[in-house]
PDB file of C-alpha atoms in Angstrom:
ATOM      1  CA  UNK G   1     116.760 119.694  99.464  1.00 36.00           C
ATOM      2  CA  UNK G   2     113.481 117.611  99.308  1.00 42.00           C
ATOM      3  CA  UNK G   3     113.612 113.937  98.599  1.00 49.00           C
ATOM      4  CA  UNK G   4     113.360 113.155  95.091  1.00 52.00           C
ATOM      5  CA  UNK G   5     109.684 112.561  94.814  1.00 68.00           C
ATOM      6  CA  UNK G   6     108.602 113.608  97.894  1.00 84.00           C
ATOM      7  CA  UNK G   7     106.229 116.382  97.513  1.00 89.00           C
ATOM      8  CA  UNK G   8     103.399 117.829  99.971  1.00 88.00           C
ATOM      9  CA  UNK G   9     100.644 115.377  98.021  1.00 92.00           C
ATOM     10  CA  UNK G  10     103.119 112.767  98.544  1.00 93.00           C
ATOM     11  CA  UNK G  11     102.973 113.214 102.441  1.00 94.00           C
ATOM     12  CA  UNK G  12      99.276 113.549 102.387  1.00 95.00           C
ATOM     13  CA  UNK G  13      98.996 110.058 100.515  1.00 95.00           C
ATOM     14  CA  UNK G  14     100.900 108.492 102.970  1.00 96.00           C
ATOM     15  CA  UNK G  15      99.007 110.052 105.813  1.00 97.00           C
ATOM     16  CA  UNK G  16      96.131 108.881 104.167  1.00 98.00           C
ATOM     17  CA  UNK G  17      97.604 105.660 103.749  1.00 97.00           C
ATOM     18  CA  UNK G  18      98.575 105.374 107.886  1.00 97.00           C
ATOM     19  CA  UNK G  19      94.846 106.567 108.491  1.00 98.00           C
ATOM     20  CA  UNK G  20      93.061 103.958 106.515  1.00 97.00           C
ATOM     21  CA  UNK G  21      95.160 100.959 108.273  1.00 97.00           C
ATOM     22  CA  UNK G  22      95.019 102.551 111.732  1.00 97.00           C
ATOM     23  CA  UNK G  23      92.414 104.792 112.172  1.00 96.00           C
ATOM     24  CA  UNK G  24      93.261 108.953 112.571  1.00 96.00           C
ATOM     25  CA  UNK G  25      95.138 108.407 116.295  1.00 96.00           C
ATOM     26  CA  UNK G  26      97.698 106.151 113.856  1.00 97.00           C
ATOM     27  CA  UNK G  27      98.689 109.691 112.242  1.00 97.00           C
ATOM     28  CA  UNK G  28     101.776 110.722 113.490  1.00 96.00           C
ATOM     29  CA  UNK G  29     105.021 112.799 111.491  1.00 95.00           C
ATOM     30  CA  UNK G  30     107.327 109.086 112.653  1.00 95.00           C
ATOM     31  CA  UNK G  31     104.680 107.155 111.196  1.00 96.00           C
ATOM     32  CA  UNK G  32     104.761 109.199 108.158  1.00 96.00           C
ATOM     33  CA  UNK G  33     108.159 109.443 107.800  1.00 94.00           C
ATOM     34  CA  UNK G  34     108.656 105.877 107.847  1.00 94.00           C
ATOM     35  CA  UNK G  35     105.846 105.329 104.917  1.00 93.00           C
ATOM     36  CA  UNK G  36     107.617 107.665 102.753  1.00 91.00           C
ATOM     37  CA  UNK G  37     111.185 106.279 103.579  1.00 91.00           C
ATOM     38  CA  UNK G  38     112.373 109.401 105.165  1.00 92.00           C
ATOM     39  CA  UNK G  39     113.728 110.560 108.201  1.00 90.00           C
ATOM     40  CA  UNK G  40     111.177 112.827 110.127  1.00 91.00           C
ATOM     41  CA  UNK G  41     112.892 116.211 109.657  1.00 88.00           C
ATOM     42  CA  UNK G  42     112.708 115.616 106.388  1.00 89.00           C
ATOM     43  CA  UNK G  43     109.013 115.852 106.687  1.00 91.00           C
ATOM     44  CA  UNK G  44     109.212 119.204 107.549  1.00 89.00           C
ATOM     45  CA  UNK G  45     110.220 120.523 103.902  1.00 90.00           C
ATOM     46  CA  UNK G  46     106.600 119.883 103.156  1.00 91.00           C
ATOM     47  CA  UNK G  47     104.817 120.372 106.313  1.00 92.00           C
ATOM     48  CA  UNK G  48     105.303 122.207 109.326  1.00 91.00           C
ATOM     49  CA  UNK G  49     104.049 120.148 111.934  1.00 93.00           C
ATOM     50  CA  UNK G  50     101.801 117.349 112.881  1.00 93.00           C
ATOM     51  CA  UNK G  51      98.726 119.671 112.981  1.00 91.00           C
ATOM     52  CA  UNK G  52      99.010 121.124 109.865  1.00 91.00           C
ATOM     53  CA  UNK G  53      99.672 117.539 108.211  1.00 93.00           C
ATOM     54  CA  UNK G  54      95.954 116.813 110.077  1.00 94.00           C
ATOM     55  CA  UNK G  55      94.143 120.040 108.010  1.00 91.00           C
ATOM     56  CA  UNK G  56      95.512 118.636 104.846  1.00 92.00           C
ATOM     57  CA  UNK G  57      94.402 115.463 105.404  1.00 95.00           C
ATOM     58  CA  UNK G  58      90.767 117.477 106.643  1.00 94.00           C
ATOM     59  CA  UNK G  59      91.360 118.976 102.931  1.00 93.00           C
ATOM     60  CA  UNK G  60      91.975 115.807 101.205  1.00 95.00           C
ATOM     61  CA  UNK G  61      88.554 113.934 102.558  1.00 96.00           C
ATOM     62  CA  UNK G  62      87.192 117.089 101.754  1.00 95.00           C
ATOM     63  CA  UNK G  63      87.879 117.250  98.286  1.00 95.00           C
ATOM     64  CA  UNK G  64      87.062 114.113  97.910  1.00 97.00           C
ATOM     65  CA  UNK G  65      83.999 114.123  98.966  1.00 97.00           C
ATOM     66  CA  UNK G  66      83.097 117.357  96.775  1.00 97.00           C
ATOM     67  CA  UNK G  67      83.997 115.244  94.111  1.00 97.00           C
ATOM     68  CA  UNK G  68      81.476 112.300  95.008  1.00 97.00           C
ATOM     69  CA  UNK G  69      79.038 114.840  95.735  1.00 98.00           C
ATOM     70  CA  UNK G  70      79.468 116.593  92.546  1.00 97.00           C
ATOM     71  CA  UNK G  71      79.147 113.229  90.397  1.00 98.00           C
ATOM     72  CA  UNK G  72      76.258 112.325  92.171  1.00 98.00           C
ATOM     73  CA  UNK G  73      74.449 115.757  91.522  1.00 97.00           C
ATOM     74  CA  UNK G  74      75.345 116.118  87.908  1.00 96.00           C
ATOM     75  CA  UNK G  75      72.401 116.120  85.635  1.00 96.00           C
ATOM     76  CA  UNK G  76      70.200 115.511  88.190  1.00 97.00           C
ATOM     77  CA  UNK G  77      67.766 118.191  90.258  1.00 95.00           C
ATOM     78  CA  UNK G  78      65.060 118.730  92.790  1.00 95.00           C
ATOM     79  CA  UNK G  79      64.233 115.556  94.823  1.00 96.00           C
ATOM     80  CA  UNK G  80      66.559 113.305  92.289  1.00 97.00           C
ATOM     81  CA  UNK G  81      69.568 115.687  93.334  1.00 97.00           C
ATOM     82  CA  UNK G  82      68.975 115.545  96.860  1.00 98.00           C
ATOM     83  CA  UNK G  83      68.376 111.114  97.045  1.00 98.00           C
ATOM     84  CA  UNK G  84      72.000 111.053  94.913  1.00 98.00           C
ATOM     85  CA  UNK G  85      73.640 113.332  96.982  1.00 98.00           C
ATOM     86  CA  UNK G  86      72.779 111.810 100.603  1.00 98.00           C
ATOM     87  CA  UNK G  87      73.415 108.328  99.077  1.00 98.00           C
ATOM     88  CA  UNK G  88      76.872 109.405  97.743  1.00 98.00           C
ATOM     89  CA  UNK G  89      77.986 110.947 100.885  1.00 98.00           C
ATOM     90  CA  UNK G  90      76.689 108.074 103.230  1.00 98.00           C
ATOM     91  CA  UNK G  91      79.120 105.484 100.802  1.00 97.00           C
ATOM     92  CA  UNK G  92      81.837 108.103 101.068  1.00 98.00           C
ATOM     93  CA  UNK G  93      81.318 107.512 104.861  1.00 97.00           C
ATOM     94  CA  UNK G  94      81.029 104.105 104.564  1.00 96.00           C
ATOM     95  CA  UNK G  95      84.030 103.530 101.955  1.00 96.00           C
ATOM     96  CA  UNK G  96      86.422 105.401 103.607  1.00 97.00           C
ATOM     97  CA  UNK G  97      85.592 105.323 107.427  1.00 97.00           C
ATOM     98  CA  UNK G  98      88.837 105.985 109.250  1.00 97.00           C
ATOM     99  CA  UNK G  99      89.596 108.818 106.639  1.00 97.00           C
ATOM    100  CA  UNK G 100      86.565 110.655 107.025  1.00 97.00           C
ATOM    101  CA  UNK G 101      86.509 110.248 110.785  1.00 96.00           C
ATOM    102  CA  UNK G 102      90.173 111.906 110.474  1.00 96.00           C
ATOM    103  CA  UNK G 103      88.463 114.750 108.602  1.00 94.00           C
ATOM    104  CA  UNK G 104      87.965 117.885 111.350  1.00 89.00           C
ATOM    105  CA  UNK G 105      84.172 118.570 111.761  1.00 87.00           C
ATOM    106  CA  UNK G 106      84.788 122.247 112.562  1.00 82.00           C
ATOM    107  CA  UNK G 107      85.102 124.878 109.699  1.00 72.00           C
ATOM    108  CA  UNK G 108      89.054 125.369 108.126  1.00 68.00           C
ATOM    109  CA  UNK G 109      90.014 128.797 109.000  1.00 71.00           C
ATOM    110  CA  UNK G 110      93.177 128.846 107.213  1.00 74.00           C
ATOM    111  CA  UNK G 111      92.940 131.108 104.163  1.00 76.00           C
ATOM    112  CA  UNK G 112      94.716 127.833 102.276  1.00 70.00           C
ATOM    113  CA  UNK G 113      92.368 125.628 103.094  1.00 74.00           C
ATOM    114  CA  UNK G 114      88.955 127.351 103.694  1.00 80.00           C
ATOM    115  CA  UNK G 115      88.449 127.364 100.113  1.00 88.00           C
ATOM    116  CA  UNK G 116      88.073 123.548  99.983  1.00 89.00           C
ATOM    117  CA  UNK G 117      85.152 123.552 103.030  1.00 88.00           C
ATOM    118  CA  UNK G 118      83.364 125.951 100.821  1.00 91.00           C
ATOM    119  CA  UNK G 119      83.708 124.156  97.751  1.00 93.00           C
ATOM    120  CA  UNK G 120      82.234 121.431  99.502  1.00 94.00           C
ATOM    121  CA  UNK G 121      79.522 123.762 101.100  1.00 94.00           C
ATOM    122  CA  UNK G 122      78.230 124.821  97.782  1.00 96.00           C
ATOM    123  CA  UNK G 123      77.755 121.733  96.299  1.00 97.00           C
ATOM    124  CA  UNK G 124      75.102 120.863  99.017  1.00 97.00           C
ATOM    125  CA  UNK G 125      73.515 124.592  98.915  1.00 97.00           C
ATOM    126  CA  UNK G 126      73.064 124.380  94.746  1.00 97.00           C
ATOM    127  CA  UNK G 127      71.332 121.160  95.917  1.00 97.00           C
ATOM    128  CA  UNK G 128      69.089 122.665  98.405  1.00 97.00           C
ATOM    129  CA  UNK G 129      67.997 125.563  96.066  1.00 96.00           C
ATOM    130  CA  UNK G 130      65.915 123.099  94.162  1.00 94.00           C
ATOM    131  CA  UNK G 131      64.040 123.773  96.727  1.00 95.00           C
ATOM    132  CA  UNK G 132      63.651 127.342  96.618  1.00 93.00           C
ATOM    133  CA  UNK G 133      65.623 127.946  99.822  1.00 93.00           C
ATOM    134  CA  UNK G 134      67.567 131.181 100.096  1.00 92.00           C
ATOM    135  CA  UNK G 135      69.503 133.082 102.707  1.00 93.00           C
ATOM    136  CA  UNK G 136      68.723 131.883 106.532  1.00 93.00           C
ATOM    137  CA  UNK G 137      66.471 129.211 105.665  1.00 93.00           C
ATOM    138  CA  UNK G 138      69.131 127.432 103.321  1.00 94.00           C
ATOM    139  CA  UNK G 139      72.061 127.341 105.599  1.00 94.00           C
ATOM    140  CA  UNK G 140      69.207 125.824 108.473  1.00 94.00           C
ATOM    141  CA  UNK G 141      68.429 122.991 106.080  1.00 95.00           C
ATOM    142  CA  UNK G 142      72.272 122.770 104.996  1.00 96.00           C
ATOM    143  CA  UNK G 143      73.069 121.630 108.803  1.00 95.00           C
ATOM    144  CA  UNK G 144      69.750 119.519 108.917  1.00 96.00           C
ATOM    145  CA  UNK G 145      70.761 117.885 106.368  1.00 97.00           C
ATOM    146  CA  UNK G 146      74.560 117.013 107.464  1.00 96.00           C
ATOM    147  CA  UNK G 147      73.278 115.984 110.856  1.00 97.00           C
ATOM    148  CA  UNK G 148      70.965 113.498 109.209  1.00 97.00           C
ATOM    149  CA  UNK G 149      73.398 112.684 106.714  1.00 98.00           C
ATOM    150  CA  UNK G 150      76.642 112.482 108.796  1.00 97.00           C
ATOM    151  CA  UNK G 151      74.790 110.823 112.337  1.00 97.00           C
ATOM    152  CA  UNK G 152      73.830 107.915 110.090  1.00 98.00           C
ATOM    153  CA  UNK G 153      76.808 107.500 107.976  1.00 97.00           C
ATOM    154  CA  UNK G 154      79.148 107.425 111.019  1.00 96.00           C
ATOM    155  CA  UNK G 155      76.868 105.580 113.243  1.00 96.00           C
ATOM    156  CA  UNK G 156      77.146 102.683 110.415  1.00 96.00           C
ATOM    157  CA  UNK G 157      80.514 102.997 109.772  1.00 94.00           C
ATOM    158  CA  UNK G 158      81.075 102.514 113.398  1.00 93.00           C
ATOM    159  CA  UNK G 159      78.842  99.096 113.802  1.00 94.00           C
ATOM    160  CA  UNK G 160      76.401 101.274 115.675  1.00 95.00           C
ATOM    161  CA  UNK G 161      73.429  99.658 114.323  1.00 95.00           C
ATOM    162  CA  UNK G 162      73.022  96.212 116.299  1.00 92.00           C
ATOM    163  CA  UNK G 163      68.834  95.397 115.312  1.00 94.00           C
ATOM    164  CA  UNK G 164      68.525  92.720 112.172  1.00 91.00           C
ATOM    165  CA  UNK G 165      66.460  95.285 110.155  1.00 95.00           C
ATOM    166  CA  UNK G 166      67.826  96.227 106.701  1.00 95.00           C
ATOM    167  CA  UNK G 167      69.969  99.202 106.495  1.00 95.00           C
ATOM    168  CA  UNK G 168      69.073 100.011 103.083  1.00 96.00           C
ATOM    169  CA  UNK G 169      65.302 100.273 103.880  1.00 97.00           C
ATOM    170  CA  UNK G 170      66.255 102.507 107.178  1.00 97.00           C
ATOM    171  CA  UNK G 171      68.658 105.025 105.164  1.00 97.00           C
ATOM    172  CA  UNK G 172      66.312 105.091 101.875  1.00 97.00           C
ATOM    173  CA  UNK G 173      63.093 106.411 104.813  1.00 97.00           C
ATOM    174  CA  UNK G 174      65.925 108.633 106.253  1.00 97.00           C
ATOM    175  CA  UNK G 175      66.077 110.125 102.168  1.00 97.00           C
ATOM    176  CA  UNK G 176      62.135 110.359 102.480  1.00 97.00           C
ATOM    177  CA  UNK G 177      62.293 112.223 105.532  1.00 96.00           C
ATOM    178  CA  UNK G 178      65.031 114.659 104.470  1.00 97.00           C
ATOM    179  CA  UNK G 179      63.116 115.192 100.902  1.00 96.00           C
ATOM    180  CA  UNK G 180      59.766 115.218 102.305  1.00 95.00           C
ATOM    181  CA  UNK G 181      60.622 117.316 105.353  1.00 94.00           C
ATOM    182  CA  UNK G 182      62.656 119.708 102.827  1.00 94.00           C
ATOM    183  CA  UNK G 183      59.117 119.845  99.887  1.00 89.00           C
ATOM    184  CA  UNK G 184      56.919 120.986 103.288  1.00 87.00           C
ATOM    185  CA  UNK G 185      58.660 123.042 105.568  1.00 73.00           C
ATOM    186  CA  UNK G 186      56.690 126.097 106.020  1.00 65.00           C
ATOM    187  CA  UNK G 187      59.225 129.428 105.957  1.00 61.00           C
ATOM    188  CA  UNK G 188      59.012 130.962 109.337  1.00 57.00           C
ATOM    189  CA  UNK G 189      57.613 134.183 109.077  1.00 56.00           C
ATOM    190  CA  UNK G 190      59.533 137.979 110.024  1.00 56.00           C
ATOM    191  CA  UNK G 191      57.774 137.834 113.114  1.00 51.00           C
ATOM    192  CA  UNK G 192      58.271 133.990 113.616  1.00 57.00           C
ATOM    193  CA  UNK G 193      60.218 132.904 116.573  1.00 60.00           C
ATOM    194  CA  UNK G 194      62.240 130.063 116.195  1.00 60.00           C
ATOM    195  CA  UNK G 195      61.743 126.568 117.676  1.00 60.00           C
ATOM    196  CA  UNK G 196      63.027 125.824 121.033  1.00 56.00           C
TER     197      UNK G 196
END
């Protein structure tokens, strides 16, 4: 029988927990076991091993992040959307930098979990379509956008910017570049080849 009170949410909040203090190599099922006051088999009642405890921690951040995303959006549209949204996932980044850095960067292929990544997904693609985008051309500017977005938020979560100038003033011209590049971005054409 499980522990009483241990649940699978309960070992994802103490995974999360052993993230944010050690970063996502301090994940282990010991480690785990030992925050919720179990032994390790115990552990797997709820999960089956250390990898799948690692996708629900992937769903966890992701969820989370929907949900800033979501906040940020609401009410808002067109260029107003798109400033909120970048700014709410760079201070998810920047809030929470061991946890999203735990968060797997490749798509969630397990039926249980994919739903989450495309929860996620569609919150930036109802963004985007403020800006008439549509088939191709919207998932293109979706991964523009979560290069821009991601590259900078990690790069500052990580201490990677060492020059004196402002932060603030470099992320709100990264917004300006996303928004403006986004407003005049000419459609390639049916004949168009693509760049490079």
């Amino acid at each position: 029988m499980p522990r009483a009170g241990l649940s699978p949410d309960a070992v994802v909040d103490a995974a999360i927990g052993i993230v944010d203090a050690g970063g996502p190599d301090a994940l282990t099922l010991a480690a785990v076991a030992k925050a919720a006051g179990v032994a390790t088999p115990s552990l797997y009642k709820h999960v089956r091993n250390l990898a799948e405890l690692r996708d629900l921690v992937t769903r966890r951040v992701m969820e989370e992040l929907t949900v800033r995303l979501q906040r940020a959006a609401m009410g808002r549209s067109g260029d107003d959307a798109m400033r909120a949204v970048m700014r709410a996932y760079r201070s998810y980044v920047v809030d929470h930098p061991s946890r999203y850095a735990a968060m797997s960067q490749q798509p969630l292929t397990d039926p249980r979990m994919a739903d989450t990544g495309e929860r996620l997904l569609e919150v930036v693609l109802a963004v985007l379509r403020g800006y008439d985008l549509d088939g191709p051309d919207l998932i293109h500017a979706a991964r523009c956008l979560r290069s821009a977005v991601h590259g900078f938020a990690v790069l500052e979560a990580a201490g990677g910017f060492g020059l004196p100038e402002d932060l603030e003033a470099s992320y709100d011209l990264l917004v300006r570049m996303v928004v403006g590049g986004l407003r005049a971005a000419p459609r390639p054409g049916p004949h168009e080849p693509p760049i490079g």
